[in-house]
Amino acid sequence: MQLTRFTDIGLRVVMRLAVTDERDSTTTSFTTRQLADELAVPYTHVAKVVGRLSEMGVVHARRGRSGGLGITELGREARIGWLAGTLEGDGEVVDCNGPQPCPLRGACRLRGALATARAAFFASLDDHTVGDLVSSPTAGVLLSLAPPVRTDAAHRHAE
């Protein structure tokens, strides 16, 4: 099974916020732009993910000059299967009713087998919490992330 880019970015955002918060309780909050730069993903993607994580209660977002992003207690203790499954949504593994519906859909057992496998996949991830994922050596790597250095030409192209 392959997770969507949305879920991948969501897991990385939560891990980055968790390791920062874990090391320093007076931590400076991140902005969405800072996270996007550090994680080398588009700002618009991170903004959408942060909105969803905030709705889920995993991160808190404060607007304004003293605002920023932080992880909540739920976020620190979240099970990875729950987090990934919620970010992925309830969609089917295969689309039997797409633009060209599958001719087997009325008598096919594959759809049920794939749904069972999907549930087992997320259940196996529930053996791990966000805290587990950000322990050493991952913590050191996450803390060493820095935004990529942009050359003048690359900066002009990005604007």
Phi, psi and omega in degrees: 000143179243129178282154177288161177299325178303312180292318177304311180295319178301316179294320178295319178298312181298318179298316181296316178293323182294317182290325178293313181295324182295323183280334187208109183290345177258024186306145174284134180291151175272154167262164177299321179298316179298316179297317180300316180295313181296320183272357177057048177229157181300139179305316183298324178294314181297320180300317179295318180295315180298321176301315180292317179297325177293316176301324181283346182085015183272325175234155173246141181235127177244132179271162173102183186298323180260018183276187179151188183248145175212167179265146178268173176299318176302318180298319180294325185262359186300139174281137185295324178298316178296314182298309180295317180297321179291318178293324179289326182088183187265014183298160178283154177291323177236151179257096182283343185245028182295194180305325174239089184306145179293131180290346180268355191303333180286336184227019186269138177262351183299316182303314178295319179296320179291324177295320177295317179295320178298314179298320179294322178301308180293324178297322179292330177288339179290354173288351184236144175252169175303318178303321178298320184289335184259011175285170182300144006271357183298323182304315180298320179293315180298321181288339181270357180297139176220152178299146179297143178285128182257135173280164179303319181295316180294322180294318178296322180293325182287339183279000000 
